[in-house]
Short mmCIF file of N, CA and C in Angstrom, two decimals:
data_model
loop_
_atom_site.label_atom_id
_atom_site.label_comp_id
_atom_site.label_asym_id
_atom_site.label_seq_id
_atom_site.Cartn_x
_atom_site.Cartn_y
_atom_site.Cartn_z
N MET A 1 0.84 -1.17 0.00
CA MET A 1 0.00 0.00 0.00
C MET A 1 0.89 1.24 0.00
N LYS A 2 0.62 2.13 -0.91
CA LYS A 2 1.48 3.30 -1.06
C LYS A 2 0.89 4.47 -0.29
N ASN A 3 1.69 5.08 0.53
CA ASN A 3 1.27 6.27 1.25
C ASN A 3 1.93 7.46 0.59
N GLU A 4 1.14 8.23 -0.17
CA GLU A 4 1.71 9.32 -0.95
C GLU A 4 2.29 10.42 -0.08
N GLN A 5 1.72 10.62 1.09
CA GLN A 5 2.19 11.69 1.97
C GLN A 5 3.27 11.21 2.93
N ASN A 6 3.56 9.92 2.92
CA ASN A 6 4.54 9.33 3.83
C ASN A 6 4.29 9.74 5.28
N GLN A 7 3.03 9.71 5.67
CA GLN A 7 2.66 10.07 7.04
C GLN A 7 3.12 8.95 7.97
N PRO A 8 3.82 9.28 9.05
CA PRO A 8 4.19 8.24 10.00
C PRO A 8 2.96 7.75 10.76
N LEU A 9 3.03 6.52 11.21
CA LEU A 9 1.94 5.98 12.03
C LEU A 9 1.88 6.77 13.33
N PRO A 10 0.66 7.02 13.84
CA PRO A 10 0.56 7.79 15.08
C PRO A 10 1.10 7.01 16.27
N ALA A 11 1.64 7.75 17.21
CA ALA A 11 2.12 7.12 18.44
C ALA A 11 0.92 6.66 19.27
N ILE A 12 1.11 5.56 19.98
CA ILE A 12 0.06 5.03 20.86
C ILE A 12 0.42 5.42 22.28
N LYS A 13 -0.49 6.09 22.95
CA LYS A 13 -0.25 6.46 24.35
C LYS A 13 -0.46 5.21 25.20
N CYS A 14 0.59 4.83 25.90
CA CYS A 14 0.58 3.59 26.67
C CYS A 14 0.88 3.87 28.14
N LEU A 15 0.65 2.85 28.90
CA LEU A 15 0.82 2.87 30.33
C LEU A 15 1.70 1.68 30.69
N ILE A 16 2.72 1.92 31.50
CA ILE A 16 3.55 0.82 32.00
C ILE A 16 3.34 0.74 33.51
N VAL A 17 2.97 -0.43 33.98
CA VAL A 17 2.76 -0.64 35.42
C VAL A 17 3.55 -1.86 35.86
N ARG A 18 4.02 -1.83 37.09
CA ARG A 18 4.78 -2.95 37.65
C ARG A 18 3.82 -4.01 38.17
N LEU A 19 4.19 -5.25 37.91
CA LEU A 19 3.54 -6.39 38.54
C LEU A 19 4.49 -6.89 39.61
N GLN A 20 4.23 -8.06 40.14
CA GLN A 20 5.10 -8.65 41.15
C GLN A 20 6.52 -8.83 40.63
N LYS A 21 6.64 -9.47 39.45
CA LYS A 21 7.97 -9.79 38.91
C LYS A 21 8.14 -9.37 37.46
N ALA A 22 7.28 -8.53 36.96
CA ALA A 22 7.34 -8.11 35.56
C ALA A 22 6.67 -6.75 35.43
N SER A 23 6.54 -6.29 34.19
CA SER A 23 5.82 -5.05 33.92
C SER A 23 4.75 -5.33 32.88
N LEU A 24 3.76 -4.47 32.86
CA LEU A 24 2.62 -4.61 31.99
C LEU A 24 2.55 -3.39 31.09
N LEU A 25 2.25 -3.58 29.82
CA LEU A 25 2.12 -2.49 28.87
C LEU A 25 0.69 -2.53 28.34
N LEU A 26 -0.02 -1.41 28.52
CA LEU A 26 -1.43 -1.32 28.11
C LEU A 26 -1.68 -0.01 27.39
N PRO A 27 -2.65 0.01 26.47
CA PRO A 27 -3.05 1.30 25.91
C PRO A 27 -3.68 2.15 27.02
N LEU A 28 -3.34 3.41 27.06
CA LEU A 28 -3.81 4.30 28.11
C LEU A 28 -5.33 4.40 28.15
N ASN A 29 -5.99 4.27 27.00
CA ASN A 29 -7.44 4.44 26.97
C ASN A 29 -8.21 3.30 27.65
N LEU A 30 -7.54 2.20 28.02
CA LEU A 30 -8.21 1.14 28.78
C LEU A 30 -8.33 1.48 30.26
N MET A 31 -7.47 2.38 30.75
CA MET A 31 -7.44 2.66 32.18
C MET A 31 -8.62 3.50 32.62
N ALA A 32 -9.26 3.06 33.69
CA ALA A 32 -10.32 3.86 34.31
C ALA A 32 -9.74 4.61 35.51
N GLU A 33 -9.03 3.88 36.41
CA GLU A 33 -8.48 4.52 37.61
C GLU A 33 -7.50 3.57 38.29
N LEU A 34 -6.53 4.14 38.99
CA LEU A 34 -5.62 3.37 39.84
C LEU A 34 -6.06 3.63 41.27
N VAL A 35 -6.39 2.57 42.00
CA VAL A 35 -6.91 2.72 43.36
C VAL A 35 -6.13 1.86 44.34
N ASP A 36 -6.30 2.15 45.61
CA ASP A 36 -5.68 1.39 46.68
C ASP A 36 -6.30 0.00 46.71
N GLY A 37 -5.48 -1.02 46.81
CA GLY A 37 -5.98 -2.40 46.78
C GLY A 37 -6.03 -3.06 48.15
N ASN A 38 -6.08 -2.29 49.22
CA ASN A 38 -6.04 -2.86 50.56
C ASN A 38 -7.37 -3.37 51.07
N GLN A 39 -8.47 -2.95 50.50
CA GLN A 39 -9.79 -3.28 51.04
C GLN A 39 -10.57 -4.20 50.10
N LEU A 40 -10.04 -5.38 49.84
CA LEU A 40 -10.74 -6.32 48.98
C LEU A 40 -11.66 -7.21 49.79
N SER A 41 -12.85 -7.45 49.25
CA SER A 41 -13.74 -8.45 49.84
C SER A 41 -13.28 -9.80 49.33
N PRO A 42 -13.36 -10.84 50.16
CA PRO A 42 -12.89 -12.16 49.71
C PRO A 42 -13.75 -12.70 48.57
N SER A 43 -13.14 -13.55 47.77
CA SER A 43 -13.83 -14.18 46.65
C SER A 43 -13.87 -15.68 46.87
N THR A 44 -14.97 -16.29 46.50
CA THR A 44 -15.07 -17.75 46.57
C THR A 44 -14.73 -18.37 45.22
N HIS A 45 -14.49 -17.54 44.20
CA HIS A 45 -14.19 -18.02 42.86
C HIS A 45 -12.69 -18.22 42.71
N PRO A 46 -12.23 -19.42 42.35
CA PRO A 46 -10.80 -19.58 42.08
C PRO A 46 -10.43 -18.73 40.87
N GLY A 47 -9.32 -18.04 40.96
CA GLY A 47 -8.91 -17.16 39.87
C GLY A 47 -9.25 -15.70 40.12
N VAL A 48 -10.21 -15.44 41.00
CA VAL A 48 -10.55 -14.07 41.37
C VAL A 48 -9.96 -13.82 42.75
N GLU A 49 -9.03 -12.88 42.85
CA GLU A 49 -8.34 -12.61 44.11
C GLU A 49 -9.24 -11.98 45.16
N GLY A 50 -10.23 -11.26 44.69
CA GLY A 50 -11.14 -10.58 45.60
C GLY A 50 -12.02 -9.63 44.81
N TRP A 51 -12.82 -8.89 45.55
CA TRP A 51 -13.74 -7.93 44.95
C TRP A 51 -13.42 -6.55 45.51
N LEU A 52 -13.43 -5.58 44.63
CA LEU A 52 -13.14 -4.20 44.99
C LEU A 52 -14.42 -3.39 44.84
N GLN A 53 -14.78 -2.65 45.87
CA GLN A 53 -15.93 -1.75 45.78
C GLN A 53 -15.44 -0.46 45.12
N TRP A 54 -15.97 -0.13 43.96
CA TRP A 54 -15.54 1.05 43.21
C TRP A 54 -16.73 1.68 42.54
N ARG A 55 -17.02 2.92 42.88
CA ARG A 55 -18.11 3.68 42.28
C ARG A 55 -19.42 2.89 42.28
N ASN A 56 -19.76 2.37 43.44
CA ASN A 56 -21.00 1.60 43.64
C ASN A 56 -21.08 0.34 42.79
N ARG A 57 -19.92 -0.23 42.47
CA ARG A 57 -19.86 -1.49 41.72
C ARG A 57 -18.91 -2.44 42.43
N GLN A 58 -19.15 -3.73 42.26
CA GLN A 58 -18.21 -4.75 42.71
C GLN A 58 -17.38 -5.15 41.49
N ILE A 59 -16.07 -4.90 41.57
CA ILE A 59 -15.17 -5.17 40.44
C ILE A 59 -14.32 -6.39 40.81
N PRO A 60 -14.27 -7.42 39.94
CA PRO A 60 -13.41 -8.57 40.22
C PRO A 60 -11.93 -8.18 40.04
N VAL A 61 -11.10 -8.61 40.99
CA VAL A 61 -9.67 -8.33 40.95
C VAL A 61 -8.93 -9.61 40.59
N VAL A 62 -8.06 -9.52 39.57
CA VAL A 62 -7.26 -10.66 39.16
C VAL A 62 -5.79 -10.25 39.12
N SER A 63 -4.94 -11.24 39.13
CA SER A 63 -3.51 -11.03 39.00
C SER A 63 -3.06 -11.76 37.75
N LEU A 64 -2.43 -11.04 36.84
CA LEU A 64 -1.93 -11.68 35.62
C LEU A 64 -0.95 -12.78 35.97
N GLU A 65 -0.13 -12.55 36.98
CA GLU A 65 0.86 -13.56 37.37
C GLU A 65 0.19 -14.81 37.93
N SER A 66 -0.90 -14.65 38.68
CA SER A 66 -1.63 -15.82 39.17
C SER A 66 -2.28 -16.56 38.01
N LEU A 67 -2.88 -15.81 37.07
CA LEU A 67 -3.50 -16.46 35.92
C LEU A 67 -2.48 -17.24 35.10
N CYS A 68 -1.26 -16.71 35.02
CA CYS A 68 -0.20 -17.37 34.25
C CYS A 68 0.60 -18.35 35.09
N MET A 69 0.20 -18.50 36.36
CA MET A 69 0.86 -19.41 37.30
C MET A 69 2.34 -19.09 37.44
N LEU A 70 2.66 -17.79 37.47
CA LEU A 70 4.04 -17.35 37.67
C LEU A 70 4.31 -17.09 39.14
N GLU A 71 3.26 -17.09 39.94
CA GLU A 71 3.39 -16.76 41.36
C GLU A 71 2.69 -17.85 42.15
N ASP A 72 3.42 -18.51 43.05
CA ASP A 72 2.84 -19.59 43.83
C ASP A 72 2.04 -19.10 45.02
N GLU A 73 2.57 -18.09 45.67
CA GLU A 73 1.92 -17.63 46.90
C GLU A 73 0.78 -16.66 46.59
N THR A 74 -0.18 -16.60 47.48
CA THR A 74 -1.26 -15.64 47.34
C THR A 74 -0.70 -14.26 47.60
N LEU A 75 -1.08 -13.34 46.76
CA LEU A 75 -0.58 -11.98 46.92
C LEU A 75 -1.18 -11.35 48.17
N SER A 76 -0.38 -10.54 48.82
CA SER A 76 -0.89 -9.84 49.98
C SER A 76 -1.81 -8.72 49.51
N ASN A 77 -2.50 -8.09 50.44
CA ASN A 77 -3.38 -7.00 50.09
C ASN A 77 -2.62 -5.70 49.84
N GLU A 78 -1.29 -5.75 49.91
CA GLU A 78 -0.52 -4.55 49.64
C GLU A 78 -0.54 -4.28 48.16
N GLY A 79 -0.43 -3.01 47.81
CA GLY A 79 -0.36 -2.66 46.41
C GLY A 79 -1.60 -1.95 45.93
N LYS A 80 -1.71 -1.86 44.63
CA LYS A 80 -2.77 -1.10 43.99
C LYS A 80 -3.57 -2.01 43.08
N CYS A 81 -4.72 -1.51 42.68
CA CYS A 81 -5.54 -2.18 41.69
C CYS A 81 -5.76 -1.21 40.54
N LEU A 82 -5.47 -1.65 39.35
CA LEU A 82 -5.67 -0.86 38.15
C LEU A 82 -7.01 -1.26 37.55
N ILE A 83 -7.96 -0.35 37.59
CA ILE A 83 -9.29 -0.64 37.06
C ILE A 83 -9.29 -0.33 35.57
N LEU A 84 -9.69 -1.32 34.79
CA LEU A 84 -9.66 -1.22 33.33
C LEU A 84 -11.05 -1.38 32.75
N HIS A 85 -11.31 -0.63 31.69
CA HIS A 85 -12.52 -0.86 30.89
C HIS A 85 -12.33 -2.18 30.17
N THR A 86 -13.38 -2.98 30.10
CA THR A 86 -13.28 -4.24 29.37
C THR A 86 -13.56 -3.99 27.89
N LEU A 87 -13.10 -4.91 27.08
CA LEU A 87 -13.31 -4.83 25.64
C LEU A 87 -14.54 -5.62 25.21
N SER A 88 -14.93 -6.59 26.03
CA SER A 88 -16.06 -7.46 25.71
C SER A 88 -17.37 -6.73 25.96
N PRO A 89 -18.39 -7.05 25.17
CA PRO A 89 -19.68 -6.37 25.33
C PRO A 89 -20.59 -6.99 26.40
N MET A 90 -20.02 -7.70 27.37
CA MET A 90 -20.83 -8.34 28.41
C MET A 90 -21.33 -7.30 29.41
N ALA A 91 -22.64 -7.23 29.59
CA ALA A 91 -23.22 -6.25 30.51
C ALA A 91 -22.75 -6.47 31.95
N GLY A 92 -22.49 -7.72 32.32
CA GLY A 92 -22.11 -8.02 33.69
C GLY A 92 -20.64 -7.80 34.00
N LEU A 93 -19.86 -7.36 33.01
CA LEU A 93 -18.43 -7.20 33.22
C LEU A 93 -17.91 -5.94 32.49
N PRO A 94 -18.36 -4.74 32.94
CA PRO A 94 -17.89 -3.52 32.27
C PRO A 94 -16.46 -3.13 32.67
N PHE A 95 -16.01 -3.61 33.84
CA PHE A 95 -14.67 -3.29 34.32
C PHE A 95 -14.06 -4.54 34.97
N ILE A 96 -12.73 -4.61 34.93
CA ILE A 96 -12.00 -5.57 35.74
C ILE A 96 -10.86 -4.80 36.41
N ALA A 97 -10.29 -5.39 37.45
CA ALA A 97 -9.16 -4.76 38.12
C ALA A 97 -7.99 -5.73 38.10
N LEU A 98 -6.82 -5.21 37.77
CA LEU A 98 -5.59 -6.01 37.81
C LEU A 98 -4.77 -5.58 39.00
N ARG A 99 -4.22 -6.54 39.72
CA ARG A 99 -3.35 -6.26 40.86
C ARG A 99 -2.01 -5.77 40.33
N VAL A 100 -1.58 -4.58 40.78
CA VAL A 100 -0.31 -4.02 40.34
C VAL A 100 0.46 -3.50 41.54
N ARG A 101 1.71 -3.12 41.32
CA ARG A 101 2.56 -2.57 42.37
C ARG A 101 3.02 -1.19 41.94
N GLY A 102 3.00 -0.25 42.87
CA GLY A 102 3.55 1.07 42.59
C GLY A 102 2.68 1.91 41.69
N GLY A 103 3.32 2.92 41.10
CA GLY A 103 2.61 3.89 40.28
C GLY A 103 2.61 3.55 38.82
N LEU A 104 2.25 4.54 38.04
CA LEU A 104 2.12 4.37 36.60
C LEU A 104 3.14 5.22 35.88
N ASN A 105 3.61 4.74 34.77
CA ASN A 105 4.43 5.53 33.86
C ASN A 105 3.73 5.56 32.52
N THR A 106 3.69 6.71 31.90
CA THR A 106 3.09 6.79 30.57
C THR A 106 4.21 6.91 29.54
N LEU A 107 3.90 6.47 28.36
CA LEU A 107 4.90 6.38 27.31
C LEU A 107 4.17 6.42 25.98
N GLU A 108 4.73 7.13 25.01
CA GLU A 108 4.18 7.10 23.66
C GLU A 108 5.04 6.15 22.84
N ILE A 109 4.39 5.18 22.22
CA ILE A 109 5.10 4.15 21.48
C ILE A 109 4.65 4.18 20.03
N LEU A 110 5.61 4.15 19.14
CA LEU A 110 5.29 3.99 17.73
C LEU A 110 5.13 2.50 17.47
N PRO A 111 4.09 2.10 16.76
CA PRO A 111 3.82 0.67 16.56
C PRO A 111 5.01 -0.11 16.01
N ASP A 112 5.82 0.52 15.19
CA ASP A 112 6.95 -0.23 14.60
C ASP A 112 8.18 -0.26 15.50
N THR A 113 8.12 0.33 16.70
CA THR A 113 9.28 0.31 17.58
C THR A 113 9.22 -0.79 18.64
N LEU A 114 8.07 -1.45 18.78
CA LEU A 114 7.98 -2.56 19.74
C LEU A 114 8.71 -3.77 19.18
N ARG A 115 9.55 -4.34 19.98
CA ARG A 115 10.30 -5.52 19.56
C ARG A 115 9.94 -6.69 20.47
N ASP A 116 9.60 -7.81 19.85
CA ASP A 116 9.32 -9.01 20.63
C ASP A 116 10.58 -9.43 21.36
N ASP A 117 10.41 -9.85 22.60
CA ASP A 117 11.54 -10.31 23.41
C ASP A 117 11.10 -11.56 24.15
N HIS A 118 11.68 -12.67 23.80
CA HIS A 118 11.28 -13.94 24.42
C HIS A 118 12.29 -14.42 25.45
N SER A 119 13.19 -13.54 25.87
CA SER A 119 14.17 -13.94 26.89
C SER A 119 13.45 -14.21 28.20
N GLY A 120 13.78 -15.27 28.83
CA GLY A 120 13.17 -15.60 30.11
C GLY A 120 11.75 -16.12 30.01
N ASN A 121 11.25 -16.31 28.80
CA ASN A 121 9.89 -16.80 28.63
C ASN A 121 9.91 -18.32 28.68
N VAL A 122 9.71 -18.87 29.88
CA VAL A 122 9.80 -20.31 30.08
C VAL A 122 8.61 -21.03 29.45
N GLN A 123 7.44 -20.50 29.67
CA GLN A 123 6.24 -21.13 29.10
C GLN A 123 5.34 -20.05 28.55
N ARG A 124 4.59 -20.41 27.56
CA ARG A 124 3.67 -19.46 26.93
C ARG A 124 2.41 -19.36 27.77
N CYS A 125 2.08 -18.15 28.22
CA CYS A 125 0.86 -17.93 29.00
C CYS A 125 -0.26 -17.52 28.04
N PRO A 126 -1.42 -18.17 28.12
CA PRO A 126 -2.50 -17.82 27.20
C PRO A 126 -3.10 -16.43 27.45
N TYR A 127 -2.72 -15.79 28.55
CA TYR A 127 -3.27 -14.48 28.87
C TYR A 127 -2.30 -13.35 28.54
N VAL A 128 -1.19 -13.68 27.89
CA VAL A 128 -0.22 -12.68 27.44
C VAL A 128 -0.19 -12.71 25.92
N ALA A 129 -0.54 -11.58 25.29
CA ALA A 129 -0.55 -11.51 23.84
C ALA A 129 0.87 -11.41 23.28
N ARG A 130 1.69 -10.57 23.92
CA ARG A 130 3.08 -10.40 23.46
C ARG A 130 3.98 -10.09 24.65
N GLN A 131 5.24 -10.42 24.49
CA GLN A 131 6.27 -10.06 25.44
C GLN A 131 7.24 -9.18 24.65
N VAL A 132 7.37 -7.91 25.08
CA VAL A 132 8.12 -6.93 24.29
C VAL A 132 9.08 -6.13 25.16
N ARG A 133 9.92 -5.37 24.51
CA ARG A 133 10.77 -4.39 25.18
C ARG A 133 10.20 -3.01 24.88
N ALA A 134 9.99 -2.23 25.93
CA ALA A 134 9.54 -0.84 25.80
C ALA A 134 10.40 -0.02 26.75
N SER A 135 11.08 0.96 26.23
CA SER A 135 12.01 1.78 27.03
C SER A 135 12.99 0.89 27.80
N HIS A 136 13.53 -0.09 27.14
CA HIS A 136 14.53 -1.02 27.70
C HIS A 136 13.96 -1.87 28.84
N LEU A 137 12.65 -1.92 28.97
CA LEU A 137 12.01 -2.68 30.04
C LEU A 137 11.23 -3.83 29.42
N LEU A 138 11.41 -5.02 29.98
CA LEU A 138 10.67 -6.18 29.51
C LEU A 138 9.22 -6.05 29.99
N CYS A 139 8.27 -6.10 29.06
CA CYS A 139 6.85 -5.90 29.39
C CYS A 139 5.99 -6.99 28.77
N PHE A 140 4.91 -7.29 29.46
CA PHE A 140 3.87 -8.17 28.92
C PHE A 140 2.74 -7.29 28.40
N ILE A 141 2.23 -7.63 27.23
CA ILE A 141 1.00 -7.03 26.74
C ILE A 141 -0.08 -8.07 26.98
N PRO A 142 -1.03 -7.78 27.88
CA PRO A 142 -2.03 -8.80 28.21
C PRO A 142 -3.02 -9.02 27.07
N ASP A 143 -3.52 -10.24 27.00
CA ASP A 143 -4.57 -10.58 26.04
C ASP A 143 -5.89 -10.32 26.77
N MET A 144 -6.36 -9.09 26.70
CA MET A 144 -7.55 -8.70 27.46
C MET A 144 -8.79 -9.53 27.11
N PRO A 145 -9.08 -9.80 25.83
CA PRO A 145 -10.25 -10.66 25.55
C PRO A 145 -10.15 -12.04 26.21
N ALA A 146 -8.95 -12.62 26.27
CA ALA A 146 -8.79 -13.93 26.91
C ALA A 146 -9.00 -13.82 28.41
N ILE A 147 -8.48 -12.76 29.03
CA ILE A 147 -8.66 -12.56 30.47
C ILE A 147 -10.13 -12.34 30.79
N GLU A 148 -10.80 -11.52 29.97
CA GLU A 148 -12.22 -11.26 30.19
C GLU A 148 -13.05 -12.52 29.99
N ALA A 149 -12.69 -13.34 29.00
CA ALA A 149 -13.44 -14.58 28.74
C ALA A 149 -13.30 -15.55 29.90
N VAL A 150 -12.09 -15.70 30.45
CA VAL A 150 -11.92 -16.62 31.57
C VAL A 150 -12.62 -16.09 32.81
N LEU A 151 -12.61 -14.77 32.99
CA LEU A 151 -13.34 -14.19 34.13
C LEU A 151 -14.84 -14.43 33.99
N ALA A 152 -15.36 -14.23 32.79
CA ALA A 152 -16.78 -14.47 32.57
C ALA A 152 -17.13 -15.93 32.83
N GLU A 153 -16.23 -16.83 32.45
CA GLU A 153 -16.46 -18.26 32.69
C GLU A 153 -16.41 -18.56 34.20
N ILE A 154 -15.40 -18.01 34.87
CA ILE A 154 -15.27 -18.22 36.32
C ILE A 154 -16.51 -17.71 37.05
N LEU A 155 -16.96 -16.53 36.65
CA LEU A 155 -18.11 -15.90 37.32
C LEU A 155 -19.43 -16.36 36.75
N GLN A 156 -19.38 -17.17 35.71
CA GLN A 156 -20.58 -17.70 35.05
C GLN A 156 -21.53 -16.57 34.69
N LEU A 157 -20.98 -15.54 34.06
CA LEU A 157 -21.78 -14.37 33.73
C LEU A 157 -22.88 -14.67 32.73
N SER A 158 -22.62 -15.57 31.79
CA SER A 158 -23.67 -15.85 30.81
C SER A 158 -24.91 -16.42 31.48
N ALA A 159 -24.72 -17.18 32.56
CA ALA A 159 -25.85 -17.77 33.27
C ALA A 159 -26.54 -16.77 34.19
N GLU A 160 -25.86 -15.67 34.50
CA GLU A 160 -26.42 -14.71 35.45
C GLU A 160 -26.99 -13.48 34.78
N GLN A 161 -27.11 -13.50 33.46
CA GLN A 161 -27.69 -12.35 32.77
C GLN A 161 -29.16 -12.25 33.16
N PRO A 162 -29.68 -11.05 33.27
CA PRO A 162 -31.08 -10.90 33.67
C PRO A 162 -32.01 -11.52 32.63
N HIS A 163 -32.99 -12.23 33.13
CA HIS A 163 -33.98 -12.87 32.28
C HIS A 163 -35.34 -12.26 32.58
N ALA A 164 -36.20 -12.23 31.57
CA ALA A 164 -37.57 -11.76 31.80
C ALA A 164 -38.29 -12.78 32.65
N PRO A 165 -39.10 -12.33 33.60
CA PRO A 165 -39.83 -13.30 34.44
C PRO A 165 -40.80 -14.12 33.59
N LEU A 166 -40.89 -15.38 33.92
CA LEU A 166 -41.80 -16.27 33.21
C LEU A 166 -43.23 -16.05 33.73
N ASN A 167 -44.15 -16.01 32.81
CA ASN A 167 -45.56 -15.89 33.18
C ASN A 167 -46.16 -17.28 33.17
N GLU A 168 -46.55 -17.75 34.34
CA GLU A 168 -47.00 -19.15 34.46
C GLU A 168 -48.32 -19.39 33.75
N SER A 169 -49.10 -18.34 33.49
CA SER A 169 -50.39 -18.54 32.82
C SER A 169 -50.22 -18.80 31.33
N GLN A 170 -49.04 -18.47 30.79
CA GLN A 170 -48.81 -18.75 29.37
C GLN A 170 -48.39 -20.21 29.23
N GLY A 171 -48.87 -20.87 28.20
CA GLY A 171 -48.54 -22.26 28.12
C GLY A 171 -48.03 -22.63 26.83
#
């Protein structure tokens, strides 16, 4: 495809956040808010670390490292939760929260400057779309649709969608 004006591709505004043992690279427009993660309600669902009360909603909190089985121990309540807009059109899951450490760094990345980096990648995690270098930092780009799908399955959201009441007089 010929670009007569030779316009460069636009930079993508991204966010880099620390995880337990890695960093995460996300488009900035997915972020809703970074909040304190100390007050989680317990979860009975395996895979969901807890529930965060945020803006009159219960948001499921997950850890990418737990999903990828990179961390054996249960994470403490220390740290932050990054609340993200979901990409899936499920009414029951408009937001999810990822367990993170520390603050946020923003970065503008040109799409052609990301380089895949498979160093230290022992096993392929189905919840990581790519492992790249950004600003000399090894980062995971999460596969948000896969994370949202497994969360919906764990929470059985399809079964909990509101249904119209049945009218017993109709036969």
